Amino acid sequence: MKFEKERKLLVEYGKKMVDRNLTKGSGGNLSIFIREEGLMAITPSGIDYYKMKPEDIVIMDLEDNVVDGDKRPSSEYSMHRIFYKERDDIDSVVHLHSVYSTILACLRQELPATHYLIGVSGGENVRCAKYATYSTEELAKNAFEAMKDRNAVFLANHGLLVGAKSLSSAFGKAEEIELCAEVYYRAKSIGEPVILDTQEVNKMLKMFQGYGQRA
């Protein structure tokens, strides 16, 4: 089986999305860009993550051609492809329907810097993209524009999209942003959250660059 490692990772993280209450059933989608091959491994359309098998993962090129696999790819493959075409800092994309991020997306609100973990987004907020019907090129373009100089974006009336160099990193960022969205939602319910200023956010962004087990 071609690209077995990538296929298994996508199945594994699809299950994690469900286990960690970041989506339901077959909602959302995940992909990995195999940059040296110019190919994208992406979850199939409409298959429950707990029923999904590695061989169900679809391999596509960036011209929308299926090059391996007998399933239909996620209907939102264009929302993944645009980042692989236009950004060399993203080799994995995660799209999910986590509750608190989706609430803000349905309000068409950005997520401000109420918690230092906003830094995983790559900026001082998570913007909300202009609305477009799901699975359309318009949605892909809107997401790309709103996610410039960021790692994450809300899709209006839809959910959350996150990109990173690896699937584990994209998934981790999605979890942290969902936490920030929940904290913001709950803080708003009892008062007015204090927003961290730009100077403090910039300090955090620099600190995040050297965070973790890095040489």
PDB file of C-alpha atoms in Angstrom:
ATOM      1  CA  MET A   1       0.000   0.000   0.000  1.00  0.00           C
ATOM      2  CA  LYS A   2       1.455   3.341  -1.059  1.00  0.00           C
ATOM      3  CA  PHE A   3       2.022   6.000   1.613  1.00  0.00           C
ATOM      4  CA  GLU A   4       1.082   3.608   4.394  1.00  0.00           C
ATOM      5  CA  LYS A   5       2.561   5.831   7.121  1.00  0.00           C
ATOM      6  CA  GLU A   6       0.496   8.866   6.104  1.00  0.00           C
ATOM      7  CA  ARG A   7      -2.669   6.824   5.687  1.00  0.00           C
ATOM      8  CA  LYS A   8      -2.352   5.290   9.149  1.00  0.00           C
ATOM      9  CA  LEU A   9      -1.689   8.683  10.724  1.00  0.00           C
ATOM     10  CA  LEU A  10      -4.834  10.176   9.196  1.00  0.00           C
ATOM     11  CA  VAL A  11      -6.962   7.282  10.472  1.00  0.00           C
ATOM     12  CA  GLU A  12      -5.375   7.602  13.928  1.00  0.00           C
ATOM     13  CA  TYR A  13      -5.955  11.327  14.184  1.00  0.00           C
ATOM     14  CA  GLY A  14      -9.467  11.059  12.796  1.00  0.00           C
ATOM     15  CA  LYS A  15     -10.305   8.842  15.762  1.00  0.00           C
ATOM     16  CA  LYS A  16      -8.582  11.316  18.086  1.00  0.00           C
ATOM     17  CA  MET A  17     -10.844  14.089  16.809  1.00  0.00           C
ATOM     18  CA  VAL A  18     -13.875  12.067  17.856  1.00  0.00           C
ATOM     19  CA  ASP A  19     -12.361  10.876  21.153  1.00  0.00           C
ATOM     20  CA  ARG A  20     -11.497  14.426  22.193  1.00  0.00           C
ATOM     21  CA  ASN A  21     -14.908  15.768  21.243  1.00  0.00           C
ATOM     22  CA  LEU A  22     -13.588  17.903  18.402  1.00  0.00           C
ATOM     23  CA  THR A  23     -16.071  16.508  15.886  1.00  0.00           C
ATOM     24  CA  LYS A  24     -18.815  13.895  15.474  1.00  0.00           C
ATOM     25  CA  GLY A  25     -19.219  10.954  13.133  1.00  0.00           C
ATOM     26  CA  SER A  26     -17.513  11.755   9.847  1.00  0.00           C
ATOM     27  CA  GLY A  27     -17.498  15.536  10.333  1.00  0.00           C
ATOM     28  CA  GLY A  28     -14.421  17.507   9.383  1.00  0.00           C
ATOM     29  CA  ASN A  29     -11.413  16.313   7.401  1.00  0.00           C
ATOM     30  CA  LEU A  30      -7.647  15.912   7.634  1.00  0.00           C
ATOM     31  CA  SER A  31      -4.800  15.769   5.161  1.00  0.00           C
ATOM     32  CA  ILE A  32      -1.043  15.419   4.848  1.00  0.00           C
ATOM     33  CA  PHE A  33       0.999  16.866   1.991  1.00  0.00           C
ATOM     34  CA  ILE A  34       3.770  14.587   0.767  1.00  0.00           C
ATOM     35  CA  ARG A  35       5.782  17.499  -0.544  1.00  0.00           C
ATOM     36  CA  GLU A  36       8.580  15.550  -2.239  1.00  0.00           C
ATOM     37  CA  GLU A  37       5.956  13.718  -4.316  1.00  0.00           C
ATOM     38  CA  GLY A  38       3.637  16.687  -4.806  1.00  0.00           C
ATOM     39  CA  LEU A  39       0.782  14.539  -3.506  1.00  0.00           C
ATOM     40  CA  MET A  40      -1.883  14.982  -0.833  1.00  0.00           C
ATOM     41  CA  ALA A  41      -3.253  12.207   1.372  1.00  0.00           C
ATOM     42  CA  ILE A  42      -6.751  13.146   2.531  1.00  0.00           C
ATOM     43  CA  THR A  43      -9.601  11.519   4.401  1.00  0.00           C
ATOM     44  CA  PRO A  44     -12.510  10.207   2.302  1.00  0.00           C
ATOM     45  CA  SER A  45     -15.967  11.721   2.134  1.00  0.00           C
ATOM     46  CA  GLY A  46     -18.664  10.555   4.535  1.00  0.00           C
ATOM     47  CA  ILE A  47     -16.948   7.647   6.282  1.00  0.00           C
ATOM     48  CA  ASP A  48     -17.142   7.455  10.070  1.00  0.00           C
ATOM     49  CA  TYR A  49     -13.666   7.805  11.558  1.00  0.00           C
ATOM     50  CA  TYR A  50     -14.105   4.635  13.586  1.00  0.00           C
ATOM     51  CA  LYS A  51     -14.982   2.694  10.438  1.00  0.00           C
ATOM     52  CA  MET A  52     -12.246   4.266   8.322  1.00  0.00           C
ATOM     53  CA  LYS A  53      -9.316   2.088   7.218  1.00  0.00           C
ATOM     54  CA  PRO A  54      -5.902   3.162   5.889  1.00  0.00           C
ATOM     55  CA  GLU A  55      -6.836   1.942   2.406  1.00  0.00           C
ATOM     56  CA  ASP A  56      -9.833   4.340   2.453  1.00  0.00           C
ATOM     57  CA  ILE A  57      -7.486   7.341   2.481  1.00  0.00           C
ATOM     58  CA  VAL A  58      -7.357   9.044  -0.912  1.00  0.00           C
ATOM     59  CA  ILE A  59      -4.116  10.169  -2.584  1.00  0.00           C
ATOM     60  CA  MET A  60      -4.481  13.188  -4.901  1.00  0.00           C
ATOM     61  CA  ASP A  61      -2.223  15.476  -6.849  1.00  0.00           C
ATOM     62  CA  LEU A  62      -2.681  19.246  -6.692  1.00  0.00           C
ATOM     63  CA  GLU A  63      -4.573  19.285  -9.977  1.00  0.00           C
ATOM     64  CA  ASP A  64      -7.530  17.451  -8.374  1.00  0.00           C
ATOM     65  CA  ASN A  65      -6.674  14.043  -9.787  1.00  0.00           C
ATOM     66  CA  VAL A  66      -7.029  10.925  -7.627  1.00  0.00           C
ATOM     67  CA  VAL A  67      -3.828   8.936  -8.115  1.00  0.00           C
ATOM     68  CA  ASP A  68      -4.450   6.178  -5.559  1.00  0.00           C
ATOM     69  CA  GLY A  69      -7.512   4.927  -3.696  1.00  0.00           C
ATOM     70  CA  ASP A  70     -11.029   3.869  -4.664  1.00  0.00           C
ATOM     71  CA  LYS A  71     -13.001   6.222  -2.411  1.00  0.00           C
ATOM     72  CA  ARG A  72     -14.205   9.750  -3.052  1.00  0.00           C
ATOM     73  CA  PRO A  73     -11.995  12.311  -1.322  1.00  0.00           C
ATOM     74  CA  SER A  74     -13.380  14.757   1.204  1.00  0.00           C
ATOM     75  CA  SER A  75     -15.647  17.193  -0.599  1.00  0.00           C
ATOM     76  CA  GLU A  76     -13.531  20.002   0.890  1.00  0.00           C
ATOM     77  CA  TYR A  77     -10.225  18.925  -0.661  1.00  0.00           C
ATOM     78  CA  SER A  78      -9.850  22.336  -2.330  1.00  0.00           C
ATOM     79  CA  MET A  79      -9.598  23.921   1.132  1.00  0.00           C
ATOM     80  CA  HIS A  80      -6.524  21.765   1.778  1.00  0.00           C
ATOM     81  CA  ARG A  81      -4.996  21.996  -1.697  1.00  0.00           C
ATOM     82  CA  ILE A  82      -4.831  25.806  -1.715  1.00  0.00           C
ATOM     83  CA  PHE A  83      -2.538  25.845   1.325  1.00  0.00           C
ATOM     84  CA  TYR A  84      -0.225  23.215  -0.118  1.00  0.00           C
ATOM     85  CA  LYS A  85       0.016  25.164  -3.349  1.00  0.00           C
ATOM     86  CA  GLU A  86       0.562  28.570  -1.788  1.00  0.00           C
ATOM     87  CA  ARG A  87       2.351  28.016   1.532  1.00  0.00           C
ATOM     88  CA  ASP A  88       5.566  26.097   2.120  1.00  0.00           C
ATOM     89  CA  ASP A  89       5.174  26.252   5.917  1.00  0.00           C
ATOM     90  CA  ILE A  90       2.107  23.984   5.892  1.00  0.00           C
ATOM     91  CA  ASP A  91       2.293  20.243   5.222  1.00  0.00           C
ATOM     92  CA  SER A  92      -0.831  19.210   7.109  1.00  0.00           C
ATOM     93  CA  VAL A  93      -4.339  20.630   7.463  1.00  0.00           C
ATOM     94  CA  VAL A  94      -6.998  19.770  10.027  1.00  0.00           C
ATOM     95  CA  HIS A  95     -10.608  20.922   9.723  1.00  0.00           C
ATOM     96  CA  LEU A  96     -13.024  20.213  12.546  1.00  0.00           C
ATOM     97  CA  HIS A  97     -16.352  21.220  14.044  1.00  0.00           C
ATOM     98  CA  SER A  98     -15.328  21.678  17.673  1.00  0.00           C
ATOM     99  CA  VAL A  99     -18.103  23.272  19.708  1.00  0.00           C
ATOM    100  CA  TYR A 100     -16.639  26.531  21.007  1.00  0.00           C
ATOM    101  CA  SER A 101     -14.720  27.419  17.865  1.00  0.00           C
ATOM    102  CA  THR A 102     -17.862  26.722  15.867  1.00  0.00           C
ATOM    103  CA  ILE A 103     -19.928  28.935  18.176  1.00  0.00           C
ATOM    104  CA  LEU A 104     -17.604  31.868  17.464  1.00  0.00           C
ATOM    105  CA  ALA A 105     -17.624  30.995  13.761  1.00  0.00           C
ATOM    106  CA  CYS A 106     -21.431  31.070  13.778  1.00  0.00           C
ATOM    107  CA  LEU A 107     -21.296  34.485  15.432  1.00  0.00           C
ATOM    108  CA  ARG A 108     -18.729  35.447  12.767  1.00  0.00           C
ATOM    109  CA  GLN A 109     -16.443  36.712  15.504  1.00  0.00           C
ATOM    110  CA  GLU A 110     -12.694  36.534  15.801  1.00  0.00           C
ATOM    111  CA  LEU A 111     -11.022  34.995  18.834  1.00  0.00           C
ATOM    112  CA  PRO A 112      -8.982  37.705  20.620  1.00  0.00           C
ATOM    113  CA  ALA A 113      -5.926  37.249  22.841  1.00  0.00           C
ATOM    114  CA  THR A 114      -7.643  36.499  26.134  1.00  0.00           C
ATOM    115  CA  HIS A 115      -5.197  33.645  26.863  1.00  0.00           C
ATOM    116  CA  TYR A 116      -1.506  33.357  26.023  1.00  0.00           C
ATOM    117  CA  LEU A 117      -2.112  30.143  24.065  1.00  0.00           C
ATOM    118  CA  ILE A 118      -3.550  32.298  21.283  1.00  0.00           C
ATOM    119  CA  GLY A 119       0.097  32.375  20.223  1.00  0.00           C
ATOM    120  CA  VAL A 120      -0.265  28.944  18.593  1.00  0.00           C
ATOM    121  CA  SER A 121      -2.409  30.668  15.960  1.00  0.00           C
ATOM    122  CA  GLY A 122       0.626  32.627  14.811  1.00  0.00           C
ATOM    123  CA  GLY A 123      -0.884  36.012  15.651  1.00  0.00           C
ATOM    124  CA  GLU A 124      -2.876  38.060  18.117  1.00  0.00           C
ATOM    125  CA  ASN A 125      -6.208  36.579  17.090  1.00  0.00           C
ATOM    126  CA  VAL A 126      -7.948  33.896  15.085  1.00  0.00           C
ATOM    127  CA  ARG A 127      -9.827  35.642  12.301  1.00  0.00           C
ATOM    128  CA  CYS A 128     -13.163  34.561  10.877  1.00  0.00           C
ATOM    129  CA  ALA A 129     -13.222  34.089   7.095  1.00  0.00           C
ATOM    130  CA  LYS A 130     -16.015  35.473   4.968  1.00  0.00           C
ATOM    131  CA  TYR A 131     -18.919  33.075   4.567  1.00  0.00           C
ATOM    132  CA  ALA A 132     -19.089  30.722   1.598  1.00  0.00           C
ATOM    133  CA  THR A 133     -20.944  27.464   0.963  1.00  0.00           C
ATOM    134  CA  TYR A 134     -19.046  24.405   2.159  1.00  0.00           C
ATOM    135  CA  SER A 135     -16.931  22.466  -0.342  1.00  0.00           C
ATOM    136  CA  THR A 136     -16.638  25.398  -2.764  1.00  0.00           C
ATOM    137  CA  GLU A 137     -13.576  27.078  -4.244  1.00  0.00           C
ATOM    138  CA  GLU A 138     -14.919  30.308  -2.776  1.00  0.00           C
ATOM    139  CA  LEU A 139     -14.671  28.861   0.723  1.00  0.00           C
ATOM    140  CA  ALA A 140     -11.099  27.717   0.065  1.00  0.00           C
ATOM    141  CA  LYS A 141     -10.109  31.192  -1.140  1.00  0.00           C
ATOM    142  CA  ASN A 142     -11.837  32.928   1.766  1.00  0.00           C
ATOM    143  CA  ALA A 143     -10.106  30.633   4.262  1.00  0.00           C
ATOM    144  CA  PHE A 144      -6.730  31.216   2.639  1.00  0.00           C
ATOM    145  CA  GLU A 145      -7.122  35.005   2.677  1.00  0.00           C
ATOM    146  CA  ALA A 146      -8.221  35.123   6.323  1.00  0.00           C
ATOM    147  CA  MET A 147      -5.414  32.766   7.390  1.00  0.00           C
ATOM    148  CA  LYS A 148      -2.580  34.825   5.901  1.00  0.00           C
ATOM    149  CA  ASP A 149       0.246  35.137   8.492  1.00  0.00           C
ATOM    150  CA  ARG A 150      -1.690  32.747  10.729  1.00  0.00           C
ATOM    151  CA  ASN A 151      -1.922  29.015  11.405  1.00  0.00           C
ATOM    152  CA  ALA A 152      -5.671  28.954  12.013  1.00  0.00           C
ATOM    153  CA  VAL A 153      -8.945  30.469  10.891  1.00  0.00           C
ATOM    154  CA  PHE A 154     -12.633  30.197  11.709  1.00  0.00           C
ATOM    155  CA  LEU A 155     -14.938  29.372   8.796  1.00  0.00           C
ATOM    156  CA  ALA A 156     -18.107  31.428   9.132  1.00  0.00           C
ATOM    157  CA  ASN A 157     -21.103  29.320  10.240  1.00  0.00           C
ATOM    158  CA  HIS A 158     -18.970  26.227   9.873  1.00  0.00           C
ATOM    159  CA  GLY A 159     -15.943  25.426  12.045  1.00  0.00           C
ATOM    160  CA  LEU A 160     -12.166  25.675  12.494  1.00  0.00           C
ATOM    161  CA  LEU A 161      -9.281  25.144  10.072  1.00  0.00           C
ATOM    162  CA  VAL A 162      -5.663  24.733  11.209  1.00  0.00           C
ATOM    163  CA  GLY A 163      -2.437  24.195   9.286  1.00  0.00           C
ATOM    164  CA  ALA A 164       1.082  23.226  10.376  1.00  0.00           C
ATOM    165  CA  LYS A 165       4.196  21.358   9.225  1.00  0.00           C
ATOM    166  CA  SER A 166       3.001  18.064  10.704  1.00  0.00           C
ATOM    167  CA  LEU A 167      -0.325  16.420  11.476  1.00  0.00           C
ATOM    168  CA  SER A 168       0.490  16.176  15.184  1.00  0.00           C
ATOM    169  CA  SER A 169       1.312  19.891  15.287  1.00  0.00           C
ATOM    170  CA  ALA A 170      -1.848  20.900  13.407  1.00  0.00           C
ATOM    171  CA  PHE A 171      -3.957  18.727  15.696  1.00  0.00           C
ATOM    172  CA  GLY A 172      -2.279  20.123  18.810  1.00  0.00           C
ATOM    173  CA  LYS A 173      -2.836  23.694  17.660  1.00  0.00           C
ATOM    174  CA  ALA A 174      -6.500  22.894  16.990  1.00  0.00           C
ATOM    175  CA  GLU A 175      -6.907  21.603  20.540  1.00  0.00           C
ATOM    176  CA  GLU A 176      -5.260  24.702  22.031  1.00  0.00           C
ATOM    177  CA  ILE A 177      -7.389  27.061  19.947  1.00  0.00           C
ATOM    178  CA  GLU A 178     -10.527  25.202  20.964  1.00  0.00           C
ATOM    179  CA  LEU A 179      -9.464  25.631  24.613  1.00  0.00           C
ATOM    180  CA  CYS A 180      -8.942  29.365  24.052  1.00  0.00           C
ATOM    181  CA  ALA A 181     -12.363  29.587  22.399  1.00  0.00           C
ATOM    182  CA  GLU A 182     -13.994  27.841  25.350  1.00  0.00           C
ATOM    183  CA  VAL A 183     -12.227  30.081  27.884  1.00  0.00           C
ATOM    184  CA  TYR A 184     -13.297  33.175  25.942  1.00  0.00           C
ATOM    185  CA  TYR A 185     -16.907  31.956  25.708  1.00  0.00           C
ATOM    186  CA  ARG A 186     -17.092  31.160  29.421  1.00  0.00           C
ATOM    187  CA  ALA A 187     -15.376  34.390  30.465  1.00  0.00           C
ATOM    188  CA  LYS A 188     -17.836  36.402  28.329  1.00  0.00           C
ATOM    189  CA  SER A 189     -20.714  34.690  30.126  1.00  0.00           C
ATOM    190  CA  ILE A 190     -19.786  36.281  33.479  1.00  0.00           C
ATOM    191  CA  GLY A 191     -17.950  39.443  32.467  1.00  0.00           C
ATOM    192  CA  GLU A 192     -15.743  41.135  29.911  1.00  0.00           C
ATOM    193  CA  PRO A 193     -12.419  39.350  29.338  1.00  0.00           C
ATOM    194  CA  VAL A 194      -9.250  41.453  29.453  1.00  0.00           C
ATOM    195  CA  ILE A 195      -7.484  41.308  26.082  1.00  0.00           C
ATOM    196  CA  LEU A 196      -3.694  41.032  26.067  1.00  0.00           C
ATOM    197  CA  ASP A 197      -2.059  43.942  24.246  1.00  0.00           C
ATOM    198  CA  THR A 198      -0.045  43.661  21.024  1.00  0.00           C
ATOM    199  CA  GLN A 199       3.292  44.050  22.807  1.00  0.00           C
ATOM    200  CA  GLU A 200       2.553  41.110  25.091  1.00  0.00           C
ATOM    201  CA  VAL A 201       1.294  38.971  22.202  1.00  0.00           C
ATOM    202  CA  ASN A 202       4.443  39.683  20.188  1.00  0.00           C
ATOM    203  CA  LYS A 203       6.530  38.628  23.202  1.00  0.00           C
ATOM    204  CA  MET A 204       4.573  35.363  23.398  1.00  0.00           C
ATOM    205  CA  LEU A 205       4.984  34.712  19.682  1.00  0.00           C
ATOM    206  CA  LYS A 206       8.758  34.940  20.030  1.00  0.00           C
ATOM    207  CA  MET A 207       8.671  32.620  23.044  1.00  0.00           C
ATOM    208  CA  PHE A 208       6.577  30.067  21.146  1.00  0.00           C
ATOM    209  CA  GLN A 209       9.248  29.876  18.438  1.00  0.00           C
ATOM    210  CA  GLY A 210      11.635  28.268  20.917  1.00  0.00           C
ATOM    211  CA  TYR A 211       9.070  26.297  22.905  1.00  0.00           C
ATOM    212  CA  GLY A 212       9.314  22.544  23.422  1.00  0.00           C
ATOM    213  CA  GLN A 213      12.064  19.986  22.840  1.00  0.00           C
ATOM    214  CA  ARG A 214      14.113  21.785  20.232  1.00  0.00           C
ATOM    215  CA  ALA A 215      17.855  21.808  19.678  1.00  0.00           C
TER     216      ALA A 215
END
